[in-house]
Coordinates of C-alpha atoms in Angstrom, one line a residue:
M1 CA 187.2 202.2 -156.5
I2 CA 184.2 200.9 -154.8
N3 CA 183.3 197.3 -155.8
I4 CA 179.6 196.4 -155.1
D5 CA 178.5 192.8 -155.3
I6 CA 175.0 192.9 -156.8
S7 CA 174.9 189.1 -157.5
A8 CA 172.9 188.4 -154.3
S9 CA 169.9 190.4 -155.4
N10 CA 169.9 189.0 -158.8
R11 CA 170.5 185.4 -157.7
R12 CA 167.4 183.1 -157.8
T13 CA 166.5 180.9 -154.8
P14 CA 167.5 177.3 -155.5
K15 CA 164.5 175.0 -156.3
T16 CA 165.1 172.8 -153.2
H17 CA 164.9 175.7 -150.9
R18 CA 161.6 176.8 -152.4
T19 CA 160.1 173.3 -152.0
R20 CA 161.1 173.1 -148.3
D21 CA 159.5 176.5 -147.6
T22 CA 156.3 175.5 -149.4
V23 CA 156.0 172.2 -147.4
S24 CA 156.7 174.0 -144.2
F25 CA 154.1 176.6 -144.9
R26 CA 151.5 173.9 -145.7
K27 CA 152.3 172.0 -142.6
T28 CA 151.9 175.1 -140.5
Q29 CA 148.5 175.8 -142.1
S30 CA 147.5 172.1 -141.5
K31 CA 148.4 172.2 -137.9
K32 CA 146.3 175.3 -137.4
K33 CA 143.3 173.6 -139.0
S34 CA 143.9 170.4 -136.9
K35 CA 144.0 172.4 -133.7
K36 CA 140.6 173.9 -134.7
L37 CA 139.2 170.5 -135.5
L38 CA 140.4 168.7 -132.3
P39 CA 137.7 170.0 -130.0
K40 CA 135.1 169.0 -132.5
V41 CA 136.5 165.5 -132.8
F42 CA 136.8 165.0 -129.0
F43 CA 133.3 166.3 -128.6
A44 CA 131.9 163.9 -131.2
A45 CA 133.8 161.0 -129.7
F46 CA 132.6 161.8 -126.2
L47 CA 129.0 162.2 -127.4
F48 CA 129.2 158.9 -129.3
T49 CA 130.7 157.1 -126.4
T50 CA 128.2 158.5 -124.0
L51 CA 125.3 157.5 -126.2
F52 CA 126.8 154.0 -126.7
L53 CA 127.2 153.4 -123.0
F54 CA 123.8 154.7 -122.2
F55 CA 122.0 152.5 -124.7
E56 CA 124.2 149.5 -124.1
N57 CA 124.0 149.5 -120.3
K58 CA 122.0 152.3 -118.8
H59 CA 122.6 151.0 -115.2
L60 CA 126.4 151.0 -115.7
F61 CA 126.2 154.5 -117.2
I62 CA 124.2 155.8 -114.3
H63 CA 126.6 154.3 -111.8
A64 CA 129.5 156.0 -113.6
V65 CA 127.8 159.4 -113.6
E66 CA 126.8 159.0 -109.9
N67 CA 130.4 158.1 -109.0
L68 CA 131.7 161.1 -111.0
F69 CA 129.5 163.6 -109.2
T70 CA 129.9 162.0 -105.8
F71 CA 133.7 161.8 -105.9
G72 CA 135.1 162.0 -102.5
K73 CA 131.8 161.3 -100.9
S74 CA 130.1 158.1 -99.5
A75 CA 127.3 157.0 -101.9
V76 CA 125.0 154.0 -101.9
I77 CA 124.0 152.8 -105.4
Y78 CA 120.5 151.5 -105.2
D79 CA 119.0 150.9 -108.6
T80 CA 115.3 150.2 -109.3
Y81 CA 114.8 147.0 -111.3
S82 CA 111.6 146.4 -113.2
I83 CA 109.9 143.0 -113.2
S84 CA 107.2 141.6 -115.5
F85 CA 105.7 138.1 -115.8
N86 CA 104.9 135.8 -118.7
D87 CA 101.4 134.5 -119.1
D88 CA 102.4 131.1 -117.7
V89 CA 103.2 132.4 -114.3
P90 CA 100.3 131.7 -111.8
E91 CA 98.5 134.8 -110.5
E92 CA 99.1 133.7 -106.9
F93 CA 102.8 133.7 -107.4
V94 CA 102.7 137.1 -109.1
N95 CA 100.7 138.6 -106.2
S96 CA 103.1 136.9 -103.7
M97 CA 106.2 138.3 -105.4
K98 CA 104.7 141.8 -105.6
S99 CA 103.7 141.7 -102.0
N100 CA 107.1 140.6 -100.8
L101 CA 109.3 142.7 -103.1
S102 CA 107.3 145.9 -102.8
K103 CA 108.5 146.1 -99.2
L104 CA 112.1 146.8 -100.4
V105 CA 112.5 150.6 -100.3
L106 CA 115.5 152.8 -99.5
E107 CA 114.9 156.4 -98.7
G108 CA 111.7 156.3 -100.6
K109 CA 113.2 154.6 -103.6
P110 CA 111.8 151.2 -104.4
R111 CA 114.1 148.3 -105.3
F112 CA 111.6 146.9 -107.7
E113 CA 108.7 148.1 -109.9
F114 CA 106.3 145.9 -111.8
D115 CA 104.3 145.6 -115.0
K116 CA 106.7 147.5 -117.4
K117 CA 106.7 146.1 -120.9
K118 CA 110.4 146.1 -121.3
A119 CA 111.4 144.9 -117.8
D120 CA 114.9 144.2 -116.6
V121 CA 113.6 140.9 -115.2
V122 CA 111.0 138.9 -117.1
V123 CA 109.8 135.9 -115.1
G124 CA 108.5 132.8 -116.7
M125 CA 108.1 129.1 -116.0
Q126 CA 109.9 127.8 -119.1
E127 CA 113.7 127.4 -118.9
E128 CA 115.3 128.8 -122.0
E129 CA 118.8 129.0 -123.3
G130 CA 120.8 131.4 -121.1
S131 CA 118.1 131.8 -118.5
K132 CA 118.7 131.6 -114.8
E133 CA 116.5 130.2 -112.0
V134 CA 115.0 133.2 -110.3
F135 CA 113.0 131.2 -107.7
S136 CA 111.6 127.7 -107.0
K137 CA 108.8 126.5 -104.9
D138 CA 108.6 123.0 -103.5
F139 CA 105.5 121.4 -102.1
I140 CA 106.3 118.4 -100.0
P141 CA 103.7 115.7 -99.3
V142 CA 103.4 114.8 -95.6
G143 CA 101.2 112.8 -93.4
H144 CA 101.2 112.6 -89.6
F145 CA 104.3 111.1 -88.0
Y146 CA 102.3 108.0 -87.2
S147 CA 101.1 107.5 -90.8
L148 CA 101.6 104.1 -92.3
L149 CA 101.9 105.5 -95.8
T150 CA 105.3 104.9 -97.3
N151 CA 104.9 106.3 -100.9
I152 CA 102.5 108.4 -102.9
S153 CA 102.1 109.5 -106.5
L154 CA 100.5 112.5 -108.0
D155 CA 97.6 110.4 -109.1
D156 CA 97.2 109.1 -105.6
L157 CA 96.9 112.6 -104.3
K158 CA 93.6 113.1 -106.2
S159 CA 91.9 110.5 -104.0
K160 CA 93.3 112.0 -100.7
N161 CA 92.1 114.7 -98.5
V162 CA 94.7 117.4 -99.2
Y163 CA 95.5 120.3 -96.9
M164 CA 97.6 123.5 -97.0
L165 CA 98.6 126.1 -94.4
D166 CA 98.1 129.1 -96.8
S167 CA 96.5 129.9 -100.1
N168 CA 99.8 130.6 -101.9
M169 CA 99.6 128.6 -105.2
K170 CA 96.5 126.7 -104.0
G171 CA 94.4 127.6 -107.1
F172 CA 97.2 126.7 -109.5
L173 CA 97.8 123.4 -107.8
E174 CA 94.1 122.6 -107.9
Q175 CA 93.8 123.5 -111.6
K176 CA 97.0 121.8 -112.7
F177 CA 96.7 118.5 -110.8
G178 CA 92.9 118.2 -110.3
L179 CA 93.2 118.5 -106.5
E180 CA 90.7 119.7 -104.0
I181 CA 92.7 121.5 -101.3
T182 CA 91.4 122.6 -97.9
L183 CA 93.1 125.4 -96.0
I184 CA 94.0 125.0 -92.3
G185 CA 94.2 128.6 -91.1
E186 CA 94.7 127.8 -87.4
G187 CA 98.4 127.0 -87.8
K188 CA 100.7 124.0 -87.9
D189 CA 99.5 122.4 -84.6
A190 CA 95.9 122.3 -86.0
L191 CA 97.2 120.8 -89.2
I192 CA 99.1 118.1 -87.4
E193 CA 95.9 117.1 -85.5
K194 CA 94.0 117.0 -88.7
L195 CA 96.6 114.7 -90.3
K196 CA 96.5 112.4 -87.2
E197 CA 92.8 111.7 -87.8
R198 CA 93.4 109.5 -90.9
D199 CA 96.2 108.3 -93.1
E200 CA 94.1 109.6 -96.0
N201 CA 94.8 113.1 -94.8
I202 CA 97.8 114.6 -96.6
A203 CA 99.3 118.1 -96.5
L204 CA 101.5 119.9 -99.0
L205 CA 104.1 121.8 -97.0
S206 CA 107.0 124.1 -97.8
F207 CA 110.4 123.1 -96.5
E208 CA 110.3 125.8 -93.7
D209 CA 107.1 124.2 -92.4
L210 CA 108.6 120.8 -91.8
D211 CA 108.3 119.5 -88.3
P212 CA 109.0 116.2 -86.4
G213 CA 105.2 115.9 -86.0
V214 CA 104.8 115.2 -89.7
K215 CA 106.2 112.5 -91.8
I216 CA 107.5 113.2 -95.3
I217 CA 105.8 110.8 -97.7
P218 CA 108.2 109.8 -100.6
L219 CA 106.8 111.1 -103.9
D220 CA 107.3 108.3 -106.5
N221 CA 109.7 106.7 -104.1
K222 CA 111.8 109.8 -103.8
Y223 CA 112.3 111.0 -100.2
Y224 CA 112.6 114.8 -100.3
L225 CA 115.5 115.3 -97.8
D226 CA 117.6 112.8 -99.8
D227 CA 116.3 113.7 -103.2
K228 CA 114.7 117.1 -103.9
E229 CA 112.7 115.6 -106.7
G230 CA 110.5 114.1 -104.0
A231 CA 108.2 117.2 -104.1
I232 CA 105.8 119.0 -106.4
K233 CA 108.2 121.6 -107.9
F234 CA 107.6 124.9 -109.6
N235 CA 110.6 126.7 -111.1
F236 CA 110.6 130.3 -112.3
Y237 CA 113.3 131.6 -114.7
S238 CA 114.6 134.8 -116.1
S239 CA 117.3 136.0 -118.5
V240 CA 119.4 138.8 -117.1
K241 CA 122.7 140.3 -118.0
P242 CA 125.7 138.8 -116.1
K243 CA 126.3 142.0 -114.1
D244 CA 122.7 141.9 -112.9
E245 CA 122.6 138.3 -111.8
F246 CA 123.0 139.4 -108.1
I247 CA 119.4 140.8 -108.3
L248 CA 118.1 137.2 -108.7
S249 CA 119.5 136.3 -105.2
V250 CA 117.9 139.4 -103.8
I251 CA 114.6 138.2 -105.2
A252 CA 115.0 134.7 -103.8
R253 CA 116.2 135.9 -100.4
N254 CA 113.0 138.0 -100.0
M255 CA 110.7 135.3 -101.3
G256 CA 111.5 132.9 -98.5
S257 CA 113.4 129.6 -98.6
A258 CA 111.9 127.3 -101.2
S259 CA 114.3 124.5 -100.4
F260 CA 117.3 124.0 -98.3
E261 CA 121.1 124.3 -98.5
D262 CA 122.7 120.8 -98.5
A263 CA 125.6 122.2 -96.5
S264 CA 123.3 123.1 -93.6
L265 CA 121.5 119.7 -93.4
T266 CA 122.8 117.1 -90.9
K267 CA 121.8 113.5 -91.2
L268 CA 122.2 111.0 -88.4
N269 CA 121.6 107.2 -88.7
M270 CA 120.9 105.4 -85.4
G271 CA 120.8 101.6 -85.1
G272 CA 120.0 99.2 -82.4
V273 CA 121.8 96.2 -80.7
V274 CA 125.1 95.0 -82.1
A275 CA 126.3 91.7 -80.5
I276 CA 128.5 89.8 -82.9
A277 CA 128.8 86.5 -81.0
R278 CA 127.3 83.0 -80.8
N279 CA 125.6 81.7 -84.0
L280 CA 126.3 84.9 -85.9
A281 CA 130.0 84.4 -85.1
F282 CA 129.9 80.7 -86.2
K283 CA 128.4 81.8 -89.5
M284 CA 131.0 84.5 -90.1
E285 CA 133.8 82.1 -89.4
A286 CA 132.3 79.5 -91.7
V287 CA 132.0 81.8 -94.7
K288 CA 135.3 83.7 -93.8
D289 CA 133.6 87.0 -94.4
Y290 CA 134.0 89.5 -91.5
T291 CA 131.6 92.0 -93.1
Y292 CA 129.0 89.3 -93.5
P293 CA 126.0 90.7 -91.4
A294 CA 126.6 94.2 -92.9
K295 CA 127.1 93.3 -96.5
E296 CA 123.5 94.3 -97.6
I297 CA 122.7 97.1 -95.0
G298 CA 126.2 98.6 -94.5
D299 CA 126.1 101.1 -97.4
F300 CA 122.7 102.4 -96.2
L301 CA 123.9 102.9 -92.7
A302 CA 127.0 104.6 -93.8
D303 CA 125.1 107.1 -96.0
A304 CA 124.9 109.8 -93.3
D305 CA 127.0 112.5 -91.7
L306 CA 127.0 110.4 -88.5
T307 CA 126.2 106.7 -88.0
H308 CA 125.5 105.3 -84.5
F309 CA 124.8 101.9 -83.0
S310 CA 125.0 100.3 -79.6
N311 CA 127.8 97.7 -79.3
E312 CA 127.3 95.2 -76.5
V313 CA 130.3 92.9 -77.0
S314 CA 134.0 93.6 -76.5
F315 CA 136.7 92.5 -78.9
V316 CA 138.9 89.7 -77.3
P317 CA 142.0 88.5 -79.2
G318 CA 141.8 84.7 -79.7
C319 CA 138.0 84.7 -79.1
V320 CA 136.3 81.7 -80.6
P321 CA 132.5 81.4 -81.0
T322 CA 130.6 79.7 -78.2
R323 CA 126.9 79.4 -77.4
S324 CA 127.1 80.7 -73.9
M325 CA 125.6 83.9 -72.5
A326 CA 129.1 85.3 -71.9
F327 CA 129.9 87.1 -75.1
C328 CA 133.1 88.0 -76.9
S329 CA 133.9 89.1 -80.5
S330 CA 136.9 88.4 -82.6
P331 CA 138.8 91.6 -83.5
N332 CA 138.3 90.6 -87.1
Y333 CA 134.6 91.4 -86.7
I334 CA 135.3 95.1 -86.5
E335 CA 135.2 94.9 -90.3
S336 CA 131.4 94.9 -90.0
F337 CA 131.6 98.1 -88.1
K338 CA 133.8 99.7 -90.8
K339 CA 131.4 98.4 -93.5
S340 CA 128.5 100.1 -91.7
G341 CA 130.4 103.5 -91.6
V342 CA 130.1 103.8 -87.8
D343 CA 131.2 107.1 -86.3
I344 CA 129.7 106.8 -82.8
V345 CA 129.6 103.7 -80.7
E346 CA 127.2 103.6 -77.7
L347 CA 128.5 101.6 -74.7
T348 CA 125.4 101.4 -72.4
G349 CA 125.1 97.6 -72.9
N350 CA 125.5 95.0 -70.2
H351 CA 127.7 92.5 -71.9
N352 CA 130.9 94.5 -72.6
N353 CA 132.6 93.3 -69.4
D354 CA 131.7 89.6 -69.9
Y355 CA 135.3 88.8 -70.5
G356 CA 136.7 91.3 -68.0
T357 CA 137.2 95.1 -67.9
K358 CA 140.6 94.6 -69.5
Y359 CA 138.9 93.9 -72.9
S360 CA 136.2 96.6 -72.6
A361 CA 139.0 99.1 -72.0
S362 CA 141.1 97.8 -74.9
T363 CA 138.1 97.8 -77.2
I364 CA 137.5 101.5 -76.4
E365 CA 141.2 102.2 -77.2
T366 CA 140.6 100.5 -80.5
F367 CA 137.7 102.8 -81.2
K368 CA 139.8 105.8 -80.4
E369 CA 142.6 104.7 -82.7
L370 CA 140.1 104.4 -85.5
G371 CA 138.8 107.9 -84.8
W372 CA 135.4 106.8 -83.6
D373 CA 133.6 108.5 -80.8
Y374 CA 131.8 106.8 -77.9
F375 CA 129.3 107.6 -75.1
G376 CA 127.3 105.9 -72.5
G377 CA 130.4 104.1 -71.2
G378 CA 134.1 104.6 -70.9
L379 CA 137.4 103.7 -69.4
N380 CA 136.3 104.7 -65.9
E381 CA 133.4 106.4 -64.2
E382 CA 134.4 109.9 -65.2
D383 CA 135.0 108.9 -68.8
A384 CA 131.7 107.0 -68.9
K385 CA 129.6 109.9 -67.8
K386 CA 131.0 112.4 -70.3
I387 CA 128.5 114.0 -72.7
L388 CA 129.5 113.5 -76.3
Y389 CA 129.2 116.6 -78.5
K390 CA 129.3 116.5 -82.3
E391 CA 128.9 119.6 -84.4
V392 CA 128.1 118.9 -88.1
N393 CA 127.0 121.3 -90.8
G394 CA 126.0 124.0 -88.3
T395 CA 124.1 121.8 -85.8
K396 CA 125.6 120.8 -82.5
L397 CA 124.3 117.5 -81.1
A398 CA 124.7 116.2 -77.6
F399 CA 124.6 112.4 -76.8
I400 CA 123.9 111.1 -73.3
G401 CA 123.5 107.4 -72.5
Y402 CA 122.7 105.3 -69.4
N403 CA 122.6 101.7 -68.3
Y404 CA 119.3 101.9 -66.5
Y405 CA 118.7 98.2 -65.9
D406 CA 121.9 97.3 -64.1
S407 CA 121.8 100.5 -62.1
M408 CA 118.3 99.7 -60.8
Q409 CA 119.3 96.1 -60.1
N410 CA 122.4 97.2 -58.3
N411 CA 124.4 95.0 -60.5
I412 CA 127.7 96.7 -60.7
G413 CA 129.5 94.2 -63.0
P414 CA 128.7 96.0 -66.3
L415 CA 129.1 99.5 -64.8
A416 CA 132.1 101.8 -64.9
R417 CA 133.6 102.6 -61.6
N418 CA 136.7 104.3 -60.3
G419 CA 139.5 103.0 -62.5
I420 CA 137.3 100.3 -64.1
S421 CA 135.8 100.5 -67.6
G422 CA 132.1 99.9 -68.2
A423 CA 128.7 101.4 -68.8
N424 CA 127.5 104.8 -67.5
S425 CA 125.2 104.3 -64.4
Y426 CA 121.8 105.9 -64.1
S427 CA 120.1 108.0 -61.5
E428 CA 117.3 110.6 -61.9
S429 CA 119.5 113.4 -60.4
K430 CA 122.2 112.5 -62.9
L431 CA 119.7 112.6 -65.8
K432 CA 118.5 116.0 -64.7
E433 CA 122.0 117.5 -64.3
D434 CA 123.3 116.0 -67.6
I435 CA 120.4 117.2 -69.7
A436 CA 120.6 120.7 -68.2
E437 CA 124.3 120.8 -69.0
A438 CA 123.8 119.4 -72.6
K439 CA 121.1 122.0 -73.3
K440 CA 123.5 124.8 -72.5
N441 CA 126.1 123.6 -75.0
A442 CA 124.1 122.0 -77.8
D443 CA 121.2 122.6 -80.1
I444 CA 119.8 119.0 -79.9
V445 CA 120.0 116.6 -76.9
I446 CA 119.7 112.9 -77.7
T447 CA 119.3 110.6 -74.7
T448 CA 119.6 106.8 -74.9
F449 CA 118.7 104.1 -72.3
Q450 CA 119.8 100.5 -71.9
F451 CA 116.4 99.8 -70.2
Q452 CA 115.1 96.4 -69.2
E453 CA 114.5 94.0 -72.0
C454 CA 111.1 92.6 -72.8
Y455 CA 111.5 88.9 -73.1
S456 CA 110.0 88.4 -76.6
Y457 CA 110.6 84.7 -76.9
P458 CA 107.3 82.7 -77.4
D459 CA 107.0 79.1 -78.4
G460 CA 107.4 79.1 -82.1
D461 CA 108.0 81.7 -84.8
V462 CA 104.9 83.8 -84.0
I463 CA 104.1 87.4 -83.4
Y464 CA 104.3 88.4 -79.7
P465 CA 102.4 91.7 -79.5
I466 CA 103.1 92.6 -75.9
C467 CA 106.8 93.2 -76.5
Y468 CA 106.1 95.9 -79.2
Q469 CA 104.7 98.0 -76.3
P470 CA 106.8 99.9 -73.6
L471 CA 107.2 97.9 -70.4
S472 CA 104.8 98.6 -67.5
I473 CA 107.2 97.3 -64.8
P474 CA 109.5 99.1 -64.5
D475 CA 107.8 102.1 -65.9
Q476 CA 109.5 102.6 -69.3
R477 CA 107.1 105.3 -70.5
G478 CA 107.5 107.3 -67.3
T479 CA 111.3 107.1 -67.4
F480 CA 111.6 108.1 -71.1
K481 CA 109.0 110.9 -70.8
K482 CA 110.9 112.3 -67.8
A483 CA 113.9 112.8 -70.1
I484 CA 111.7 114.8 -72.5
D485 CA 110.3 116.8 -69.6
L486 CA 113.8 117.7 -68.5
G487 CA 114.6 119.0 -72.0
A488 CA 115.8 116.1 -74.2
D489 CA 114.7 116.3 -77.8
I490 CA 115.0 112.7 -78.8
V491 CA 114.9 109.7 -76.5
V492 CA 115.9 106.2 -77.7
G493 CA 115.8 102.7 -76.1
T494 CA 118.8 100.7 -77.3
Q495 CA 118.1 97.6 -75.1
A496 CA 115.4 96.1 -77.1
H497 CA 115.9 92.9 -79.1
Q498 CA 112.4 93.3 -80.5
P499 CA 111.4 96.8 -81.8
Q500 CA 109.0 98.8 -79.7
T501 CA 106.6 101.5 -80.5
Y502 CA 107.4 105.2 -80.7
E503 CA 105.4 108.4 -80.0
L504 CA 105.4 112.2 -80.0
Y505 CA 105.5 113.6 -76.5
G506 CA 105.8 117.2 -75.4
D507 CA 108.4 119.0 -77.5
G508 CA 110.2 115.7 -78.3
V509 CA 109.9 112.3 -79.8
I510 CA 110.4 108.9 -78.0
F511 CA 111.5 105.6 -79.6
Y512 CA 111.1 102.9 -76.9
G513 CA 113.3 100.3 -78.7
L514 CA 115.0 99.8 -82.0
G515 CA 115.5 96.0 -81.9
N516 CA 118.5 94.1 -83.1
L517 CA 120.9 95.3 -85.8
Y518 CA 123.5 92.5 -85.8
F519 CA 122.7 89.6 -83.5
D520 CA 121.9 85.9 -83.9
Q521 CA 118.2 85.8 -82.7
Y522 CA 116.7 84.3 -85.9
I523 CA 114.1 82.0 -84.3
W524 CA 111.4 84.6 -83.7
I525 CA 110.0 87.2 -86.1
G526 CA 110.1 89.9 -83.4
T527 CA 113.8 89.6 -83.0
R528 CA 114.4 89.5 -86.8
Q529 CA 112.6 92.8 -87.2
G530 CA 114.4 96.1 -86.4
L531 CA 114.4 99.8 -87.0
V532 CA 117.0 102.3 -88.1
L533 CA 116.2 106.0 -87.3
T534 CA 117.4 108.6 -89.8
H535 CA 117.2 112.0 -88.1
Y536 CA 117.5 115.2 -90.1
F537 CA 118.6 118.5 -88.5
Y538 CA 118.7 121.9 -90.2
E539 CA 120.4 125.0 -88.7
G540 CA 120.2 123.7 -85.2
K541 CA 116.6 122.3 -85.4
H542 CA 115.2 118.8 -85.6
I543 CA 113.0 118.8 -88.7
Q544 CA 112.4 115.1 -89.4
T545 CA 112.9 111.5 -88.4
K546 CA 112.5 108.8 -91.0
V547 CA 111.7 105.4 -89.4
V548 CA 113.2 102.7 -91.5
P549 CA 112.2 99.0 -91.0
I550 CA 114.9 96.5 -91.4
Y551 CA 114.8 92.7 -91.4
M552 CA 117.3 89.9 -90.6
D553 CA 116.8 86.8 -92.6
K554 CA 117.6 83.4 -91.1
D555 CA 120.9 83.6 -92.8
F556 CA 121.8 86.4 -90.4
V557 CA 122.2 89.0 -93.2
V558 CA 120.4 92.3 -92.4
R559 CA 118.5 94.0 -95.2
L560 CA 116.1 96.9 -95.7
A561 CA 112.7 95.4 -95.1
T562 CA 110.6 94.6 -98.1
P563 CA 107.4 96.7 -98.5
E564 CA 105.4 93.8 -97.0
Q565 CA 107.8 93.3 -94.1
G566 CA 107.9 97.0 -93.4
A567 CA 104.2 97.4 -93.5
L568 CA 103.7 94.6 -91.0
L569 CA 106.1 96.0 -88.6
L570 CA 104.8 99.6 -88.8
K571 CA 101.2 98.2 -88.3
L572 CA 102.3 96.2 -85.2
L573 CA 104.0 99.3 -83.7
K574 CA 100.9 101.4 -84.4
E575 CA 98.7 98.9 -82.6
A576 CA 101.1 98.8 -79.7
R577 CA 100.9 102.6 -79.5
D578 CA 97.1 102.7 -79.6

């Protein structure tokens, strides 16, 4: 008998099995549909992203595309930026910017284009939230180096004869400030000669046109190289995206330097005779203040990259004040040096060996321990004749100093010799050799002389005009000018107890005498007056010297001269020059 099981064909599939099969079928169908939709979704996302990137930042989008299609190749990305100007921007500046920036072209592609309505860079004169400075233009008021003007206001300019070297912004300046401006097209030398004619002649110069032959006139008592507000300023602004800010530096770089970088400016203060002895020493001991003579002027002197003065008296332990002509200083008095911020001590004076070479040598060692430099004298003849080099903020200065007077008198006592400390001796051949050597190794050569003193001691406290002039015998003008002829840039007389005149000569400038800084000669007005020179150098060039009158009251405290005291001294020096 054959038994056949027919239950399998008649048995119904369980419900759970049917459900699983249905779900599986549906999932399979869904996956098939998803696979068909994926390309469309990816395409839509790509299209959306592409459009978003293009409209959000077209420069970045172009960079990305260029990088994609130049993969593996060297490519230079050089976008063209559009520039437009608001209505407040002077036409002269618009034309100047177009002229300068239109020159920037790479393989026929301009860096900048102009006059588009929706520009990448819109330039205006109003600073708005989020805007960046695109460029600034400073016009600095200057007179001739001999000018007696010490301050000017914008209102004062209207009554002056105003000159410029080029027409850039001339019309705008005339319109905005009510000025009448004359162009000097023959160059800077012609302008300097025009300024020399009268103190009423004023020029408006850019920073790059500054020259030792002109004198910056403080604007509303702000001296431009110490305070950039001391100029007529025009600022131009633009709002750009953060990634495009680099283009503002491209614009500024190709528009020329409007101002200066603080880090490249070198400031040197030079003072005159320091001899803390006699009556000044008595006063300091009485008040028990060893910074006494410097307490008013010290901070001013210290406000420089380098501060110099000529010290004529050595420090002697146990020194007590006397009224003799042999000078010593108590070591305590070095506090006045510190208060003055001294960095460089000149040693050309003829009193440093008054108490013996032992103390001039120990004084030099003290300076070295304090980290101060010295020149014009030394521990021995070789040390004394060394040229001092100082490099600050990109400018290298050379200092050379001589004791002319004792060398010419054959008075060897103050002079350095073999194994003996003292001042550096002078000879014309030595001067020639030293300046030639210094010029090979420095940007600027500064030469100082302990020349013969003019005896400015009349009966009574009266002005003694002859000692504001250079000496005729020996020939002070001839000696100082020789240093310029040999290549010195700045020549300074540090022997004078009464200040002497100054002048431009050749390619340099000469100051025949600075007068006293710290000394006790209070009886005569000429020896109470003095000068501090503030020299400014930029990228290896001498661009300005500010002549600062100082005054010692009869209490021996040195101060910046009052306007009246300063005006009198500058007038006397001008008369001595003429």
